[in-house]
Backbone as JSON, one array per atom type, in Angstrom:
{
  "sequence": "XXXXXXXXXXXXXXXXXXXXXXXXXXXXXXXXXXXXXXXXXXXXXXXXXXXXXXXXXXXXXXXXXXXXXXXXXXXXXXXXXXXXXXXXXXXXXXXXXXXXXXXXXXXXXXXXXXXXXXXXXXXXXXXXXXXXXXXXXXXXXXXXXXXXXXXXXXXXXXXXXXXXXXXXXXXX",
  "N": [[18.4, 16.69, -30.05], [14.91, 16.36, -31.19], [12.93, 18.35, -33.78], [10.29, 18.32, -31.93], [9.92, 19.23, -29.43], [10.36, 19.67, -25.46], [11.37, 21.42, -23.24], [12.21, 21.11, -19.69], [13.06, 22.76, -16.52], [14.11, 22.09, -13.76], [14.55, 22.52, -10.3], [15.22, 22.69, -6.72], [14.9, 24.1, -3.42], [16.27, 24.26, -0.02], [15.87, 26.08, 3.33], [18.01, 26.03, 5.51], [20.15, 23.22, 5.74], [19.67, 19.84, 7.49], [16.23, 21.11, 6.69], [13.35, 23.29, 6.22], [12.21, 22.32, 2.71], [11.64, 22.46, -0.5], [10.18, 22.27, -4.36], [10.71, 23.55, -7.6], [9.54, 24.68, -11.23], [10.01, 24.61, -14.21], [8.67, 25.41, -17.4], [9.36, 24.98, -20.88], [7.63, 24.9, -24.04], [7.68, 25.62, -26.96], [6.91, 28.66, -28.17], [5.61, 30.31, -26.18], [5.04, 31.41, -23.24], [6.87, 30.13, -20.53], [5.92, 27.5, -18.24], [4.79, 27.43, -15.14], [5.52, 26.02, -12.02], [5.31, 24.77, -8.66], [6.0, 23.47, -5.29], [5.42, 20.03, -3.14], [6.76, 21.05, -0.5], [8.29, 20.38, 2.3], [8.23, 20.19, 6.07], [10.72, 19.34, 7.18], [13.29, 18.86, 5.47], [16.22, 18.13, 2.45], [18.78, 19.86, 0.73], [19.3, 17.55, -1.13], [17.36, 16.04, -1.34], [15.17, 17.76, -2.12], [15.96, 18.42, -4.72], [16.06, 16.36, -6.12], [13.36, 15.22, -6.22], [12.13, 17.58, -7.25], [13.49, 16.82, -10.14], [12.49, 14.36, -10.24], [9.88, 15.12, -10.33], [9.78, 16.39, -13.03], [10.41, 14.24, -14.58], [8.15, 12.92, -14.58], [5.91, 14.51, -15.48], [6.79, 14.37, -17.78], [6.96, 11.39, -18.52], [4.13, 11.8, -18.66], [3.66, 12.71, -21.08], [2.61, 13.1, -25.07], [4.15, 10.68, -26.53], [5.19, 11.28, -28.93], [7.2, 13.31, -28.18], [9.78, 14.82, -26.86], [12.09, 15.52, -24.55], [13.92, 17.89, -23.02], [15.67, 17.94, -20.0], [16.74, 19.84, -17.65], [19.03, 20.28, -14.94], [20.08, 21.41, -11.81], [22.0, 20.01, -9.93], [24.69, 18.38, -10.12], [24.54, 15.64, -8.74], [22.04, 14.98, -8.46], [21.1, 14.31, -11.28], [23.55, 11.9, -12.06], [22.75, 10.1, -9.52], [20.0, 9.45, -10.54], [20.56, 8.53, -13.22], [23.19, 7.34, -13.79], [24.63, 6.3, -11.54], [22.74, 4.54, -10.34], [22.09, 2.18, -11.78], [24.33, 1.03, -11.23], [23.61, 0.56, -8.43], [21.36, -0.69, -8.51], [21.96, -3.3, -9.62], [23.24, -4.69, -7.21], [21.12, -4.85, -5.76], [20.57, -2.24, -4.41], [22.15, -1.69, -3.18], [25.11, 0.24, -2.12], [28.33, 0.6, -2.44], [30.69, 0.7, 0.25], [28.42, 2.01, 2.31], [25.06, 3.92, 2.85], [22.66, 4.21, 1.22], [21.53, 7.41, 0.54], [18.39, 9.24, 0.6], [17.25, 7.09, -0.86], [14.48, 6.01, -1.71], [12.99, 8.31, -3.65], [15.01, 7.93, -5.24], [14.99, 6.0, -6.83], [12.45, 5.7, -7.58], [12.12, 7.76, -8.85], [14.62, 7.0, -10.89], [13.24, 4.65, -12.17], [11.44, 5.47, -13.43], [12.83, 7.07, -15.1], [14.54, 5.4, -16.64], [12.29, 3.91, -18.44], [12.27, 6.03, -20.24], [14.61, 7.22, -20.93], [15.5, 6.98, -24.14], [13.78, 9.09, -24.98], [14.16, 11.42, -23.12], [16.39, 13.73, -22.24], [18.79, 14.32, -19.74], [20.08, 17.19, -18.87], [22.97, 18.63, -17.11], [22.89, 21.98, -15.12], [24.59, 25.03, -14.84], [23.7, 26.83, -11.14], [22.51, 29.73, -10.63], [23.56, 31.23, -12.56], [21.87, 33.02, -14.28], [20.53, 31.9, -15.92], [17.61, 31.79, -17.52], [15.4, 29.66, -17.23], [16.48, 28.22, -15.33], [16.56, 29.89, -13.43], [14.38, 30.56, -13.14], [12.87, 27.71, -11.92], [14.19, 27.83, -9.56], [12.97, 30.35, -8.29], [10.1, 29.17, -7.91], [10.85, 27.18, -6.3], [11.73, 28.22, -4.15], [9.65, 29.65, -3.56], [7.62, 27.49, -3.18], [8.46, 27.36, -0.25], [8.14, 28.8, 0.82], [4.88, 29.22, 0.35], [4.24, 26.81, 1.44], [3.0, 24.64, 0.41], [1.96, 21.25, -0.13], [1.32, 19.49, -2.72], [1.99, 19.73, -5.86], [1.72, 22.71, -7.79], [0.47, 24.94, -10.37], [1.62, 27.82, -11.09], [0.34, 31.03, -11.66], [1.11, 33.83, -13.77], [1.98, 37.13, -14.83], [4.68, 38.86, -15.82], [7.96, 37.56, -16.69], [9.81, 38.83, -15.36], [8.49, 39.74, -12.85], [8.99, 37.31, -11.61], [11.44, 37.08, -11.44], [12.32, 38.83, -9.8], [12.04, 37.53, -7.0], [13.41, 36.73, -5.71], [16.03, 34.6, -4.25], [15.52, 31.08, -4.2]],
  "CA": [[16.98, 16.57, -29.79], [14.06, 16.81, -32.12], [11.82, 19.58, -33.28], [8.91, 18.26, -31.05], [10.99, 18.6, -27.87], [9.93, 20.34, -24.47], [12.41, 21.84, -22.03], [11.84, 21.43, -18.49], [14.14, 22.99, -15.65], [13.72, 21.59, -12.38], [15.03, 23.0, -9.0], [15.5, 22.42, -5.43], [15.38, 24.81, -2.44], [16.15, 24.2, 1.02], [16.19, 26.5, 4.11], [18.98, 25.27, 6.55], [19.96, 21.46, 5.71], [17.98, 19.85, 7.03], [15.31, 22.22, 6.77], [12.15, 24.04, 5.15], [12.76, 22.29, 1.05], [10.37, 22.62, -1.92], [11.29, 22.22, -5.35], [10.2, 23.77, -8.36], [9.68, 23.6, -12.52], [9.66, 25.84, -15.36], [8.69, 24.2, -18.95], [9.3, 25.8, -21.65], [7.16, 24.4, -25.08], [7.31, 26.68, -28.15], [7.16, 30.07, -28.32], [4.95, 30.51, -25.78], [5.58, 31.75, -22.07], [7.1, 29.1, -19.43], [4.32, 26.79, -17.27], [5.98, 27.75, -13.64], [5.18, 24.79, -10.95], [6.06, 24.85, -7.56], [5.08, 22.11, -4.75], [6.71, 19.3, -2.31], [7.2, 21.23, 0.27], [8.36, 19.5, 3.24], [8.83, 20.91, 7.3], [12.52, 18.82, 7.1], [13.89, 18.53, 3.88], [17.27, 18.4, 2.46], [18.36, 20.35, -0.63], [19.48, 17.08, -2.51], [15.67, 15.94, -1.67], [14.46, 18.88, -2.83], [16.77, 18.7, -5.74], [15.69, 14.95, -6.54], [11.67, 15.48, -6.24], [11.83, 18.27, -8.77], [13.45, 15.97, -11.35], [11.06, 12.62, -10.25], [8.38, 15.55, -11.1], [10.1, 16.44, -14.23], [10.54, 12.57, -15.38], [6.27, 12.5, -14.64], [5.61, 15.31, -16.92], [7.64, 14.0, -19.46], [6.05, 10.62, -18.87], [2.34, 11.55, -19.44], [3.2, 13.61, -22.71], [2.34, 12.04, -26.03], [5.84, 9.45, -26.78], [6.29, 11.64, -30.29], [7.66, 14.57, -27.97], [11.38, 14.57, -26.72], [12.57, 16.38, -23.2], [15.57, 18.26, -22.47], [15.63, 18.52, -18.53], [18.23, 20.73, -17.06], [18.91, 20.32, -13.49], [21.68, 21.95, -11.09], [22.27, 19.18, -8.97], [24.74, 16.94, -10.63], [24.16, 14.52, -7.7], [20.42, 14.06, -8.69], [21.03, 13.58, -12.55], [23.7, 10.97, -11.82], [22.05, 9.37, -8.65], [19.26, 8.49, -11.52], [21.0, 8.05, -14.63], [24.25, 6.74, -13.88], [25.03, 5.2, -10.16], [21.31, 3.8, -10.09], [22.28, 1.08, -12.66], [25.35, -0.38, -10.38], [23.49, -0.2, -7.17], [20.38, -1.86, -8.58], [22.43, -4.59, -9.7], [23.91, -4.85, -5.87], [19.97, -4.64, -4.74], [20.05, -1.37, -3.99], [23.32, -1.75, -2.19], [26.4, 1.1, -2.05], [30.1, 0.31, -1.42], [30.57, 1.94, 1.75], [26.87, 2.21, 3.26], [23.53, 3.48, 2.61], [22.31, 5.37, -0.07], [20.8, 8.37, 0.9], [17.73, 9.38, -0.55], [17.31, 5.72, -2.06], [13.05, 5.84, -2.26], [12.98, 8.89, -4.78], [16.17, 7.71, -6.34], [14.4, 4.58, -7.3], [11.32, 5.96, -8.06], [12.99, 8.44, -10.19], [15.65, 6.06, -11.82], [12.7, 3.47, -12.66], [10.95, 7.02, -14.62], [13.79, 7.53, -16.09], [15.15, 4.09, -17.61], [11.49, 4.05, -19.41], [11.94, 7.23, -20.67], [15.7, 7.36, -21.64], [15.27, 7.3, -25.44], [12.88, 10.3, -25.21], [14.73, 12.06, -22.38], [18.02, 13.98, -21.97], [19.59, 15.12, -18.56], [21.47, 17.9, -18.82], [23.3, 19.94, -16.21], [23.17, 23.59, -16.05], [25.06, 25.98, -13.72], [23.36, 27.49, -10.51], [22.67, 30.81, -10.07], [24.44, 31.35, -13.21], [21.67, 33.42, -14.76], [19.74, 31.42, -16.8], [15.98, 32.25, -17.41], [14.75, 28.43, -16.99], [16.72, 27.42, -13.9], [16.31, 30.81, -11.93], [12.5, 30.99, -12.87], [12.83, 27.04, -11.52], [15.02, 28.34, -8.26], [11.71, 30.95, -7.81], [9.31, 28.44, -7.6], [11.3, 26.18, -4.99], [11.72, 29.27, -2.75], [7.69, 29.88, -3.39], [7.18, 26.61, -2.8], [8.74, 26.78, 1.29], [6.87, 30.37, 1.64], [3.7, 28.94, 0.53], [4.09, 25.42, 2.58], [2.24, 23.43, -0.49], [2.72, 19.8, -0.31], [1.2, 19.14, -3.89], [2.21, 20.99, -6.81], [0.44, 23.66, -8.16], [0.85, 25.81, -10.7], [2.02, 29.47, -11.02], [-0.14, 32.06, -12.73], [2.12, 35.35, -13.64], [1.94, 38.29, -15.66], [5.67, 38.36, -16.47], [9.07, 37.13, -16.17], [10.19, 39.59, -14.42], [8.37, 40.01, -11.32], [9.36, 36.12, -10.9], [12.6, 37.09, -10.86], [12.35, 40.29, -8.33], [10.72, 37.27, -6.01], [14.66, 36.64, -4.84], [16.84, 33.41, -4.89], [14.75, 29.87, -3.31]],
  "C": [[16.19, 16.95, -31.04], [13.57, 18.01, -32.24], [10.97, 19.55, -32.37], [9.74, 17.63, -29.89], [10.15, 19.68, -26.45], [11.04, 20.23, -23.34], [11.82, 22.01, -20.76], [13.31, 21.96, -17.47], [13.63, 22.81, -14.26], [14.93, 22.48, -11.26], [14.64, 23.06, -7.6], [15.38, 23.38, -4.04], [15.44, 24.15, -0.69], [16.59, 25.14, 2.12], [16.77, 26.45, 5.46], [18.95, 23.94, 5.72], [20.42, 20.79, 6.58], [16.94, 21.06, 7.33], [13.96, 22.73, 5.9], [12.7, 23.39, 3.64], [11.36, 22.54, 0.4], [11.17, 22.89, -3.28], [10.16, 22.94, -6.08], [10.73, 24.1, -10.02], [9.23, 24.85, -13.03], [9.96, 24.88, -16.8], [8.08, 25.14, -19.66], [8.65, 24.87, -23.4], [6.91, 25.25, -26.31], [7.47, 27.76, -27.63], [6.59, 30.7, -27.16], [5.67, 30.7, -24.07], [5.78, 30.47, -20.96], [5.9, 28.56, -18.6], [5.61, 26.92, -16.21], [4.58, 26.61, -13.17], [5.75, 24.66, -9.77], [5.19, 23.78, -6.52], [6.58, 21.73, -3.77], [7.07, 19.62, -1.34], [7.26, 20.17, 1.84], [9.21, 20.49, 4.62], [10.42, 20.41, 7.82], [12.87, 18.26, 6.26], [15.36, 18.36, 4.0], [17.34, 19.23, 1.08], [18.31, 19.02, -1.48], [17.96, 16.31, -2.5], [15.06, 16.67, -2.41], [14.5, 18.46, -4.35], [16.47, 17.44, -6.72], [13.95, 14.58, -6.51], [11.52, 16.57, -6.96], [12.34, 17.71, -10.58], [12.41, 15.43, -11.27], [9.89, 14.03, -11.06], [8.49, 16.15, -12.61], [9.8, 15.47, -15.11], [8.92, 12.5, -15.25], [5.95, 13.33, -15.5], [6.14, 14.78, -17.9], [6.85, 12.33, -19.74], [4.68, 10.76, -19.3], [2.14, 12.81, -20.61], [3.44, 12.36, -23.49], [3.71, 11.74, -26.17], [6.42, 10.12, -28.64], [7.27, 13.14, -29.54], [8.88, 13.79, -27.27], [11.63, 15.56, -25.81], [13.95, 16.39, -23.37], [14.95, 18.74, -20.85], [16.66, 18.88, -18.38], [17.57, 20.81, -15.68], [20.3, 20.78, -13.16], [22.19, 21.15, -10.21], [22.61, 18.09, -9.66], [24.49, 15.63, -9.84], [22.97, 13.9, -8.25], [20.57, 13.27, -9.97], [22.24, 11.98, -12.37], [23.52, 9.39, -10.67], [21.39, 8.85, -9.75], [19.66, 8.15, -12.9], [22.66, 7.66, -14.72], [24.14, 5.62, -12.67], [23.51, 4.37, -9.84], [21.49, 2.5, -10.73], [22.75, 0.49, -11.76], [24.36, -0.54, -8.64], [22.18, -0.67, -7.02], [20.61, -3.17, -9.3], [22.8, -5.29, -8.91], [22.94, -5.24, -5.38], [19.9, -3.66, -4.06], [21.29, -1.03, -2.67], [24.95, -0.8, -2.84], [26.89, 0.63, -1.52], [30.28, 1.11, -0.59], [29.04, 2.58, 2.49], [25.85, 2.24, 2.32], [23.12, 4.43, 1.55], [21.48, 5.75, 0.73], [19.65, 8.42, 0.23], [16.8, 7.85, -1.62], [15.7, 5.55, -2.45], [12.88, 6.68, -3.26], [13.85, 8.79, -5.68], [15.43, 6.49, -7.24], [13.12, 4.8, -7.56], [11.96, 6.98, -9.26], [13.9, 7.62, -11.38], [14.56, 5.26, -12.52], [11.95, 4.46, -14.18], [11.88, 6.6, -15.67], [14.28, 6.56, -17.21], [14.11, 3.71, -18.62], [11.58, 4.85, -20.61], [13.18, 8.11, -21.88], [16.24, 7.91, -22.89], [14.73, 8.34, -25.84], [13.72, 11.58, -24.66], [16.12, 12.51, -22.32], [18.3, 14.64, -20.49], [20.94, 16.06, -18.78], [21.93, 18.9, -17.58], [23.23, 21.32, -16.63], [23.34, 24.52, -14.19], [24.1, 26.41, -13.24], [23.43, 28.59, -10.39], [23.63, 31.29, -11.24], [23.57, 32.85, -14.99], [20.59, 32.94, -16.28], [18.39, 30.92, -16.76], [15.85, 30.89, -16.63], [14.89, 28.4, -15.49], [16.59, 28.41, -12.86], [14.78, 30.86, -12.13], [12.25, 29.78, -11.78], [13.19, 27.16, -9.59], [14.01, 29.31, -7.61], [10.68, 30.09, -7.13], [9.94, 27.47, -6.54], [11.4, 26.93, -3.64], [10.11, 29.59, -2.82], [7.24, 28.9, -2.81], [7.28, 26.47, -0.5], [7.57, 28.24, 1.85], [5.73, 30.3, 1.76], [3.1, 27.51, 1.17], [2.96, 24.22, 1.27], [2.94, 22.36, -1.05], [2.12, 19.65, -1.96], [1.74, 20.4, -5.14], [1.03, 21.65, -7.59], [1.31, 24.28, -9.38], [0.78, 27.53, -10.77], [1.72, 30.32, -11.54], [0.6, 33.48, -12.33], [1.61, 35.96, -14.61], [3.28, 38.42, -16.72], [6.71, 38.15, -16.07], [9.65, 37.59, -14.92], [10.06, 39.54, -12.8], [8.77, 38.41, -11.15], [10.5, 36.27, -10.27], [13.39, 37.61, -9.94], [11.74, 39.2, -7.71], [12.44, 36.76, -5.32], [14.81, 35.32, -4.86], [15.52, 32.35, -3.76], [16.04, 29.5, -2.46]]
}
């Protein structure tokens, strides 16, 4: 990736599946302290919904920045990153058709995948272990559990003080 890059970490929560989801986003740009985002919530979610509406809102941030900047997204749900950047190719060559049934999920996969195939050249998907301790994706894993506590369907963002107390706010 370039110097003029911006890290986003997206994440998923759901309570039971199906159940209470909300996803949420931590973007990190320079030196400067993380933009926390939380949102989406939905009264019957799943996680890989969850988990696939905090990318799509990743891939939109990254779309309406200026085209000289360059994203690294890290997500924990290899399902979502290859739902839109791999298996999206063969089963929109099918029409949207899986060997063996129905694609799950298939309206944000396809709203996401269409993001993404614009964006490709700019964009990287990278995985990154759950729960594994790493600032981005547990600040991201905060905001998806904020997101079901505070029931907000649009996203908002997250004014803090500091890291910390995000991280005393317990797993999403």
């Amino acid at each position: 990736m370039k110097v003029n890059s911006i890290t986003i970490y997206c994440d998923g929560a759901c309570k039971g599946n199906p159940g209470k989801s909300g996803s949420g986003l931590a973007i990190y740009h320079g030196k400067s302290k993380p933009t926390l985002i939380y949102g989406k919530y939905k009264e019957m979610g799943t996680n890989n919904t969850a988990e696939l509406n905090a990318l799509y809102k990743a891939l939109l941030i990254s779309s309406q920045m200026p085209t000289l900047l360059n994203f690294i997204i890290y997500c924990d749900s290899k399902y979502s990153i290859d739902c839109v950047s791999k298996w999206a190719y063969g089963w929109k060559s099918r029409g949207w058709i899986k060997k063996g049934g129905e694609i799950k999920n298939l309206e944000i996969i396809k709203l996401a995948h269409e993001l993404y195939d614009t964006l490709k050249d700019r964009v990287e998907l990278k995985y990154v272990k759950g729960h594994s301790g790493v600032e981005g994706n547990e600040l991201a894993d905060r905001m998806a559990g904020y997101a079901i506590v505070s029931k907000i369907d649009e996203y908002k963002k997250y004014d803090y003080e500091s890291i910390d107390e995000i991280l005393e706010m317990g797993e999403g």
